Amino acid sequence: MSFDFQKRLEFFQELSKQIFCLLDQGGFDFIIKKQYLENKWFTEDNCRFALHAIAKMIHENSCNKFYQKYQYLFVEEKESLKIAVISAGNIPCAAFHDFFCVLVSGNHFIGKLSKQDALLLPFLSEILIKIAPEFEEKISFVEKLPHFDKIIATGSNNSARYFEYYFKNYPLLLRKNRNSIAILTGEETENDLQKLSVDVFQYFGLGCRSVSKLYVPKNYNFNKLIEIFKEETKSLLLHNGYVNNYEYHRAIYTMNRIEVSDSVSFLLVENHSLSSPISVLYYEEYENKDTLQNKIQLFKNEIQCIVSSYFSIENSIVFGESQSPTLFDYPDNEDILLFCTM
């Protein structure tokens, strides 16, 4: 049975190659333009970035490591399950990791996609089916869920309460709101800060892996960061939705006499919350590493990932990598493949 697991992984490796090839040759141009017309937050740049990140995620080396870790689960044949996936629509192809894990585990994928993100994943599934026609009977996209055996649901904290009640009789993998943070020391280079700008502003900061909060040492000098971020975010000012958010929040802070650093393309605000609105980046000062780690521990169930190149923080990742998760970077740290197989 492990051979079948390996074979399914090989099909996704081929999908990776084809995604890279189609991106180079303009093979996604039509569907990307169509998706942008459906959801103006999914710009062509963001869609291509997401597809490139997916192709990188399922590259041959990654799939080989995935096989080595999980082959023990497939030494015996298991009954194929119907696994429903209710996905978020905050970033392009948000349900791909679930799609991958359900299918490589030999199960049936039943996708109830957000209307904001309903085109790219079905397009990828068509490519996958051309690679391996046996997947056709294992993939369905629906508006209303049919019978299923297990369910994966992603949403807000409010919708999570609904999901918990509505699906209480099913095995449920439930995800709620999460945010990501970055820890700065003042030793960061210009290259570090340029990479960090991707962690913050890619997808307009709408992803759970988007950095919404900076932790900085006391008396941190923001000048270099602001100048680099301002240069890296010029393109955001071409997006009406982003600019409307920026002007709205600037007006709110001004009326409430809240001190902000206005960079013309984003607002830097001192705030203890983890979740900042579009166009706003929160920050908070820390005294030392110990007090910072204690604070992070308090919020661990609200943090998706931690970006830090100079602090030894458990499970932290380097600048520029938060938006390019690996196959092992599970949302909410819940192992999707184990859920699909156990």
mmCIF file of C-alpha atoms in Angstrom, residues 62-324:
data_model
loop_
_atom_site.group_PDB
_atom_site.id
_atom_site.type_symbol
_atom_site.label_atom_id
_atom_site.label_comp_id
_atom_site.label_asym_id
_atom_site.label_seq_id
_atom_site.Cartn_x
_atom_site.Cartn_y
_atom_site.Cartn_z
ATOM 1 C CA SER A 62 9.561 17.997 -0.449
ATOM 2 C CA CYS A 63 7.410 15.038 -1.487
ATOM 3 C CA ASN A 64 10.294 12.643 -0.837
ATOM 4 C CA LYS A 65 10.646 13.962 2.713
ATOM 5 C CA PHE A 66 6.890 13.691 3.116
ATOM 6 C CA TYR A 67 7.009 10.058 2.016
ATOM 7 C CA GLN A 68 9.811 9.242 4.442
ATOM 8 C CA LYS A 69 7.856 10.682 7.355
ATOM 9 C CA TYR A 70 4.463 9.146 6.624
ATOM 10 C CA GLN A 71 5.036 5.894 4.747
ATOM 11 C CA TYR A 72 4.373 3.919 7.959
ATOM 12 C CA LEU A 73 0.717 4.962 7.764
ATOM 13 C CA PHE A 74 0.192 3.040 4.522
ATOM 14 C CA VAL A 75 1.581 -0.419 5.242
ATOM 15 C CA GLU A 76 -1.982 -1.749 5.398
ATOM 16 C CA GLU A 77 -4.846 -1.022 3.069
ATOM 17 C CA LYS A 78 -7.474 1.288 4.551
ATOM 18 C CA GLU A 79 -10.995 2.079 3.553
ATOM 19 C CA SER A 80 -11.249 5.215 1.437
ATOM 20 C CA LEU A 81 -13.116 8.026 3.214
ATOM 21 C CA LYS A 82 -15.062 11.005 1.946
ATOM 22 C CA ILE A 83 -13.481 14.082 3.516
ATOM 23 C CA ALA A 84 -15.264 17.408 3.174
ATOM 24 C CA VAL A 85 -13.268 20.646 3.190
ATOM 25 C CA ILE A 86 -14.859 24.018 3.926
ATOM 26 C CA SER A 87 -12.197 26.518 2.962
ATOM 27 C CA ALA A 88 -11.442 30.141 3.664
ATOM 28 C CA GLY A 89 -11.206 32.696 0.861
ATOM 29 C CA ASN A 90 -8.571 35.027 2.254
ATOM 30 C CA ILE A 91 -5.705 34.084 -0.078
ATOM 31 C CA PRO A 92 -5.567 32.395 -3.497
ATOM 32 C CA CYS A 93 -5.886 28.596 -3.455
ATOM 33 C CA ALA A 94 -6.324 28.601 0.314
ATOM 34 C CA ALA A 95 -7.475 24.956 0.395
ATOM 35 C CA PHE A 96 -4.551 23.459 -1.530
ATOM 36 C CA HIS A 97 -2.784 21.895 1.470
ATOM 37 C CA ASP A 98 -6.034 20.158 2.475
ATOM 38 C CA PHE A 99 -6.588 19.104 -1.149
ATOM 39 C CA PHE A 100 -3.105 17.586 -1.269
ATOM 40 C CA CYS A 101 -3.360 15.700 2.040
ATOM 41 C CA VAL A 102 -6.824 14.291 1.369
ATOM 42 C CA LEU A 103 -5.810 12.959 -2.037
ATOM 43 C CA VAL A 104 -2.340 11.578 -1.243
ATOM 44 C CA SER A 105 -3.904 9.745 1.717
ATOM 45 C CA GLY A 106 -6.110 7.914 -0.793
ATOM 46 C CA ASN A 107 -9.351 9.593 0.252
ATOM 47 C CA HIS A 108 -12.069 11.503 -1.605
ATOM 48 C CA PHE A 109 -11.865 15.309 -1.570
ATOM 49 C CA ILE A 110 -15.194 17.151 -1.337
ATOM 50 C CA GLY A 111 -14.459 20.867 -1.574
ATOM 51 C CA LYS A 112 -16.870 23.582 -0.523
ATOM 52 C CA LEU A 113 -14.839 26.583 -1.593
ATOM 53 C CA SER A 114 -15.320 30.199 -0.665
ATOM 54 C CA LYS A 115 -16.933 32.203 -3.475
ATOM 55 C CA GLN A 116 -13.929 34.512 -3.141
ATOM 56 C CA ASP A 117 -11.542 31.700 -4.093
ATOM 57 C CA ALA A 118 -13.459 29.324 -6.344
ATOM 58 C CA LEU A 119 -11.447 29.134 -9.583
ATOM 59 C CA LEU A 120 -7.763 28.337 -9.091
ATOM 60 C CA LEU A 121 -8.026 25.054 -7.178
ATOM 61 C CA PRO A 122 -10.528 23.489 -9.636
ATOM 62 C CA PHE A 123 -8.169 24.564 -12.432
ATOM 63 C CA LEU A 124 -5.254 22.812 -10.694
ATOM 64 C CA SER A 125 -7.421 19.734 -10.177
ATOM 65 C CA GLU A 126 -8.051 19.569 -13.932
ATOM 66 C CA ILE A 127 -4.296 19.542 -14.528
ATOM 67 C CA LEU A 128 -3.858 16.828 -11.897
ATOM 68 C CA ILE A 129 -6.584 14.681 -13.472
ATOM 69 C CA LYS A 130 -4.832 14.916 -16.842
ATOM 70 C CA ILE A 131 -1.692 13.658 -15.105
ATOM 71 C CA ALA A 132 -3.548 10.876 -13.261
ATOM 72 C CA PRO A 133 -7.128 10.245 -14.502
ATOM 73 C CA GLU A 134 -7.852 8.033 -11.467
ATOM 74 C CA PHE A 135 -8.146 11.222 -9.395
ATOM 75 C CA GLU A 136 -11.268 12.295 -11.293
ATOM 76 C CA GLU A 137 -13.623 10.139 -9.233
ATOM 77 C CA LYS A 138 -11.902 11.288 -6.033
ATOM 78 C CA ILE A 139 -12.378 15.043 -6.502
ATOM 79 C CA SER A 140 -15.607 17.029 -6.327
ATOM 80 C CA PHE A 141 -16.398 20.701 -5.764
ATOM 81 C CA VAL A 142 -19.843 21.381 -4.334
ATOM 82 C CA GLU A 143 -22.068 24.190 -3.098
ATOM 83 C CA LYS A 144 -23.973 21.949 -0.707
ATOM 84 C CA LEU A 145 -22.200 19.178 1.172
ATOM 85 C CA PRO A 146 -23.303 15.615 0.400
ATOM 86 C CA HIS A 147 -22.639 12.687 2.749
ATOM 87 C CA PHE A 148 -19.105 12.664 4.158
ATOM 88 C CA ASP A 149 -17.084 10.818 6.812
ATOM 89 C CA LYS A 150 -14.813 13.557 8.131
ATOM 90 C CA ILE A 151 -14.631 17.309 7.727
ATOM 91 C CA ILE A 152 -11.985 20.040 7.723
ATOM 92 C CA ALA A 153 -13.406 23.532 8.301
ATOM 93 C CA THR A 154 -11.600 26.871 8.273
ATOM 94 C CA GLY A 155 -13.210 30.149 9.278
ATOM 95 C CA SER A 156 -13.406 32.969 11.784
ATOM 96 C CA ASN A 157 -13.752 32.503 15.531
ATOM 97 C CA ASN A 158 -17.466 33.211 15.122
ATOM 98 C CA SER A 159 -18.013 30.661 12.362
ATOM 99 C CA ALA A 160 -16.003 28.130 14.372
ATOM 100 C CA ARG A 161 -18.753 28.036 16.996
ATOM 101 C CA TYR A 162 -21.246 27.277 14.259
ATOM 102 C CA PHE A 163 -19.036 24.557 12.794
ATOM 103 C CA GLU A 164 -18.503 22.956 16.215
ATOM 104 C CA TYR A 165 -22.232 22.706 16.764
ATOM 105 C CA TYR A 166 -23.286 21.764 13.255
ATOM 106 C CA PHE A 167 -20.624 19.055 12.780
ATOM 107 C CA LYS A 168 -20.528 17.775 16.371
ATOM 108 C CA ASN A 169 -21.290 14.210 15.236
ATOM 109 C CA TYR A 170 -18.376 14.026 12.772
ATOM 110 C CA PRO A 171 -14.597 13.846 13.156
ATOM 111 C CA LEU A 172 -13.744 17.532 12.736
ATOM 112 C CA LEU A 173 -10.489 19.384 12.139
ATOM 113 C CA LEU A 174 -11.413 22.977 12.941
ATOM 114 C CA ARG A 175 -9.338 26.109 12.338
ATOM 115 C CA LYS A 176 -9.965 29.565 13.768
ATOM 116 C CA ASN A 177 -8.426 33.022 13.411
ATOM 117 C CA ARG A 178 -4.640 33.094 13.581
ATOM 118 C CA ASN A 179 -2.041 35.806 13.042
ATOM 119 C CA SER A 180 1.710 35.845 12.582
ATOM 120 C CA ILE A 181 4.360 37.953 14.274
ATOM 121 C CA ALA A 182 7.919 39.060 13.649
ATOM 122 C CA ILE A 183 10.596 39.664 16.262
ATOM 123 C CA LEU A 184 13.218 42.311 15.527
ATOM 124 C CA THR A 185 16.461 42.979 17.407
ATOM 125 C CA GLY A 186 17.744 46.087 15.618
ATOM 126 C CA GLU A 187 20.519 44.054 13.965
ATOM 127 C CA GLU A 188 18.542 43.396 10.793
ATOM 128 C CA THR A 189 20.135 44.232 7.453
ATOM 129 C CA GLU A 190 18.385 46.016 4.600
ATOM 130 C CA ASN A 191 18.010 42.647 2.894
ATOM 131 C CA ASP A 192 16.331 41.237 6.010
ATOM 132 C CA LEU A 193 13.825 44.084 6.070
ATOM 133 C CA GLN A 194 13.110 43.773 2.350
ATOM 134 C CA LYS A 195 12.293 40.099 2.905
ATOM 135 C CA LEU A 196 10.200 40.975 5.946
ATOM 136 C CA SER A 197 8.104 43.306 3.803
ATOM 137 C CA VAL A 198 6.962 40.223 1.845
ATOM 138 C CA ASP A 199 5.973 38.513 5.109
ATOM 139 C CA VAL A 200 3.915 41.574 6.013
ATOM 140 C CA PHE A 201 2.366 42.824 2.782
ATOM 141 C CA GLN A 202 2.012 39.862 0.409
ATOM 142 C CA TYR A 203 -1.722 39.163 -0.075
ATOM 143 C CA PHE A 204 -2.291 42.651 1.465
ATOM 144 C CA GLY A 205 -1.685 41.032 4.865
ATOM 145 C CA LEU A 206 -4.846 38.917 4.597
ATOM 146 C CA GLY A 207 -3.246 35.512 5.224
ATOM 147 C CA CYS A 208 -2.890 33.817 8.583
ATOM 148 C CA ARG A 209 0.831 33.613 7.794
ATOM 149 C CA SER A 210 0.979 37.358 7.102
ATOM 150 C CA VAL A 211 2.900 39.232 9.791
ATOM 151 C CA SER A 212 0.459 41.600 11.475
ATOM 152 C CA LYS A 213 2.533 42.502 14.546
ATOM 153 C CA LEU A 214 6.168 43.421 15.184
ATOM 154 C CA TYR A 215 7.923 42.956 18.506
ATOM 155 C CA VAL A 216 10.820 45.397 18.781
ATOM 156 C CA PRO A 217 13.360 46.224 21.519
ATOM 157 C CA LYS A 218 12.850 49.362 23.570
ATOM 158 C CA ASN A 219 13.810 52.557 21.750
ATOM 159 C CA TYR A 220 13.910 50.746 18.424
ATOM 160 C CA ASN A 221 14.635 53.088 15.520
ATOM 161 C CA PHE A 222 11.977 52.544 12.849
ATOM 162 C CA ASN A 223 13.490 54.894 10.253
ATOM 163 C CA LYS A 224 15.263 52.250 8.152
ATOM 164 C CA LEU A 225 12.309 49.857 8.306
ATOM 165 C CA ILE A 226 9.822 52.545 7.262
ATOM 166 C CA GLU A 227 11.956 53.686 4.331
ATOM 167 C CA ILE A 228 12.436 50.132 3.044
ATOM 168 C CA PHE A 229 8.786 49.175 3.558
ATOM 169 C CA LYS A 230 7.664 52.371 1.824
ATOM 170 C CA GLU A 231 9.759 51.489 -1.225
ATOM 171 C CA GLU A 232 8.591 47.870 -1.246
ATOM 172 C CA THR A 233 4.892 48.750 -0.925
ATOM 173 C CA LYS A 234 4.507 51.376 -3.681
ATOM 174 C CA SER A 235 2.466 48.955 -5.771
ATOM 175 C CA LEU A 236 -0.148 48.672 -2.995
ATOM 176 C CA LEU A 237 -1.155 52.252 -3.680
ATOM 177 C CA LEU A 238 -2.415 51.153 -7.103
ATOM 178 C CA HIS A 239 -5.094 49.008 -5.455
ATOM 179 C CA ASN A 240 -8.309 50.905 -4.657
ATOM 180 C CA GLY A 241 -9.399 48.574 -1.876
ATOM 181 C CA TYR A 242 -6.074 48.879 -0.075
ATOM 182 C CA VAL A 243 -5.972 52.671 -0.459
ATOM 183 C CA ASN A 244 -9.542 52.962 0.869
ATOM 184 C CA ASN A 245 -8.535 50.997 3.955
ATOM 185 C CA TYR A 246 -5.413 53.093 4.429
ATOM 186 C CA GLU A 247 -7.328 56.385 4.211
ATOM 187 C CA TYR A 248 -10.140 55.112 6.446
ATOM 188 C CA HIS A 249 -7.841 53.945 9.232
ATOM 189 C CA ARG A 250 -5.689 57.069 8.991
ATOM 190 C CA ALA A 251 -8.840 59.164 9.471
ATOM 191 C CA ILE A 252 -9.988 57.048 12.443
ATOM 192 C CA TYR A 253 -6.616 57.336 14.183
ATOM 193 C CA THR A 254 -6.503 61.080 13.525
ATOM 194 C CA MET A 255 -10.014 61.660 14.921
ATOM 195 C CA ASN A 256 -9.184 59.615 18.013
ATOM 196 C CA ARG A 257 -5.827 61.343 18.411
ATOM 197 C CA ILE A 258 -3.944 58.060 18.353
ATOM 198 C CA GLU A 259 -0.274 58.459 17.538
ATOM 199 C CA VAL A 260 0.771 56.712 14.320
ATOM 200 C CA SER A 261 3.765 56.675 12.003
ATOM 201 C CA ASP A 262 2.343 57.400 8.567
ATOM 202 C CA SER A 263 4.566 56.112 5.769
ATOM 203 C CA VAL A 264 2.102 57.121 3.006
ATOM 204 C CA SER A 265 1.613 53.446 2.103
ATOM 205 C CA PHE A 266 0.938 51.943 5.547
ATOM 206 C CA LEU A 267 0.376 52.974 9.169
ATOM 207 C CA LEU A 268 2.618 51.854 12.024
ATOM 208 C CA VAL A 269 0.729 51.796 15.333
ATOM 209 C CA GLU A 270 1.687 50.718 18.838
ATOM 210 C CA ASN A 271 -0.924 48.203 19.970
ATOM 211 C CA HIS A 272 -1.020 45.109 22.187
ATOM 212 C CA SER A 273 -3.353 43.212 19.866
ATOM 213 C CA LEU A 274 -2.020 40.623 17.413
ATOM 214 C CA SER A 275 -4.494 41.249 14.611
ATOM 215 C CA SER A 276 -4.056 44.490 12.683
ATOM 216 C CA PRO A 277 -6.430 45.718 9.935
ATOM 217 C CA ILE A 278 -5.478 46.060 6.274
ATOM 218 C CA SER A 279 -2.873 48.830 5.739
ATOM 219 C CA VAL A 280 -1.977 48.898 9.462
ATOM 220 C CA LEU A 281 1.004 47.192 11.110
ATOM 221 C CA TYR A 282 1.023 46.893 14.893
ATOM 222 C CA TYR A 283 4.149 46.907 17.033
ATOM 223 C CA GLU A 284 4.992 46.426 20.673
ATOM 224 C CA GLU A 285 8.239 46.901 22.588
ATOM 225 C CA TYR A 286 9.858 44.162 24.660
ATOM 226 C CA GLU A 287 12.432 44.437 27.459
ATOM 227 C CA ASN A 288 14.302 41.155 27.076
ATOM 228 C CA LYS A 289 14.052 37.728 25.530
ATOM 229 C CA ASP A 290 12.560 36.066 28.617
ATOM 230 C CA THR A 291 9.650 38.475 29.000
ATOM 231 C CA LEU A 292 9.010 38.252 25.261
ATOM 232 C CA GLN A 293 8.922 34.448 25.315
ATOM 233 C CA ASN A 294 6.488 34.516 28.223
ATOM 234 C CA LYS A 295 4.203 36.854 26.279
ATOM 235 C CA ILE A 296 4.390 34.693 23.170
ATOM 236 C CA GLN A 297 3.499 31.666 25.273
ATOM 237 C CA LEU A 298 0.317 33.401 26.422
ATOM 238 C CA PHE A 299 -0.745 33.969 22.806
ATOM 239 C CA LYS A 300 0.524 30.676 21.363
ATOM 240 C CA ASN A 301 -2.961 29.521 20.335
ATOM 241 C CA GLU A 302 -3.463 32.727 18.336
ATOM 242 C CA ILE A 303 -0.111 32.707 16.513
ATOM 243 C CA GLN A 304 0.358 30.895 13.212
ATOM 244 C CA CYS A 305 4.073 31.484 12.743
ATOM 245 C CA ILE A 306 6.939 33.539 14.148
ATOM 246 C CA VAL A 307 9.428 35.285 11.883
ATOM 247 C CA SER A 308 12.840 35.946 13.415
ATOM 248 C CA SER A 309 16.356 35.564 12.059
ATOM 249 C CA TYR A 310 18.335 36.640 15.105
ATOM 250 C CA PHE A 311 16.353 35.288 18.046
ATOM 251 C CA SER A 312 16.360 31.618 18.967
ATOM 252 C CA ILE A 313 12.614 31.158 19.270
ATOM 253 C CA GLU A 314 11.054 27.712 19.004
ATOM 254 C CA ASN A 315 9.542 27.017 15.554
ATOM 255 C CA SER A 316 10.536 30.427 14.209
ATOM 256 C CA ILE A 317 11.303 30.917 10.512
ATOM 257 C CA VAL A 318 13.649 33.310 8.752
ATOM 258 C CA PHE A 319 12.610 36.549 7.076
ATOM 259 C CA GLY A 320 10.872 36.188 3.738
ATOM 260 C CA GLU A 321 9.598 32.634 4.216
ATOM 261 C CA SER A 322 6.275 33.020 6.033
ATOM 262 C CA GLN A 323 4.286 33.087 2.789
ATOM 263 C CA SER A 324 6.008 29.991 1.370
#
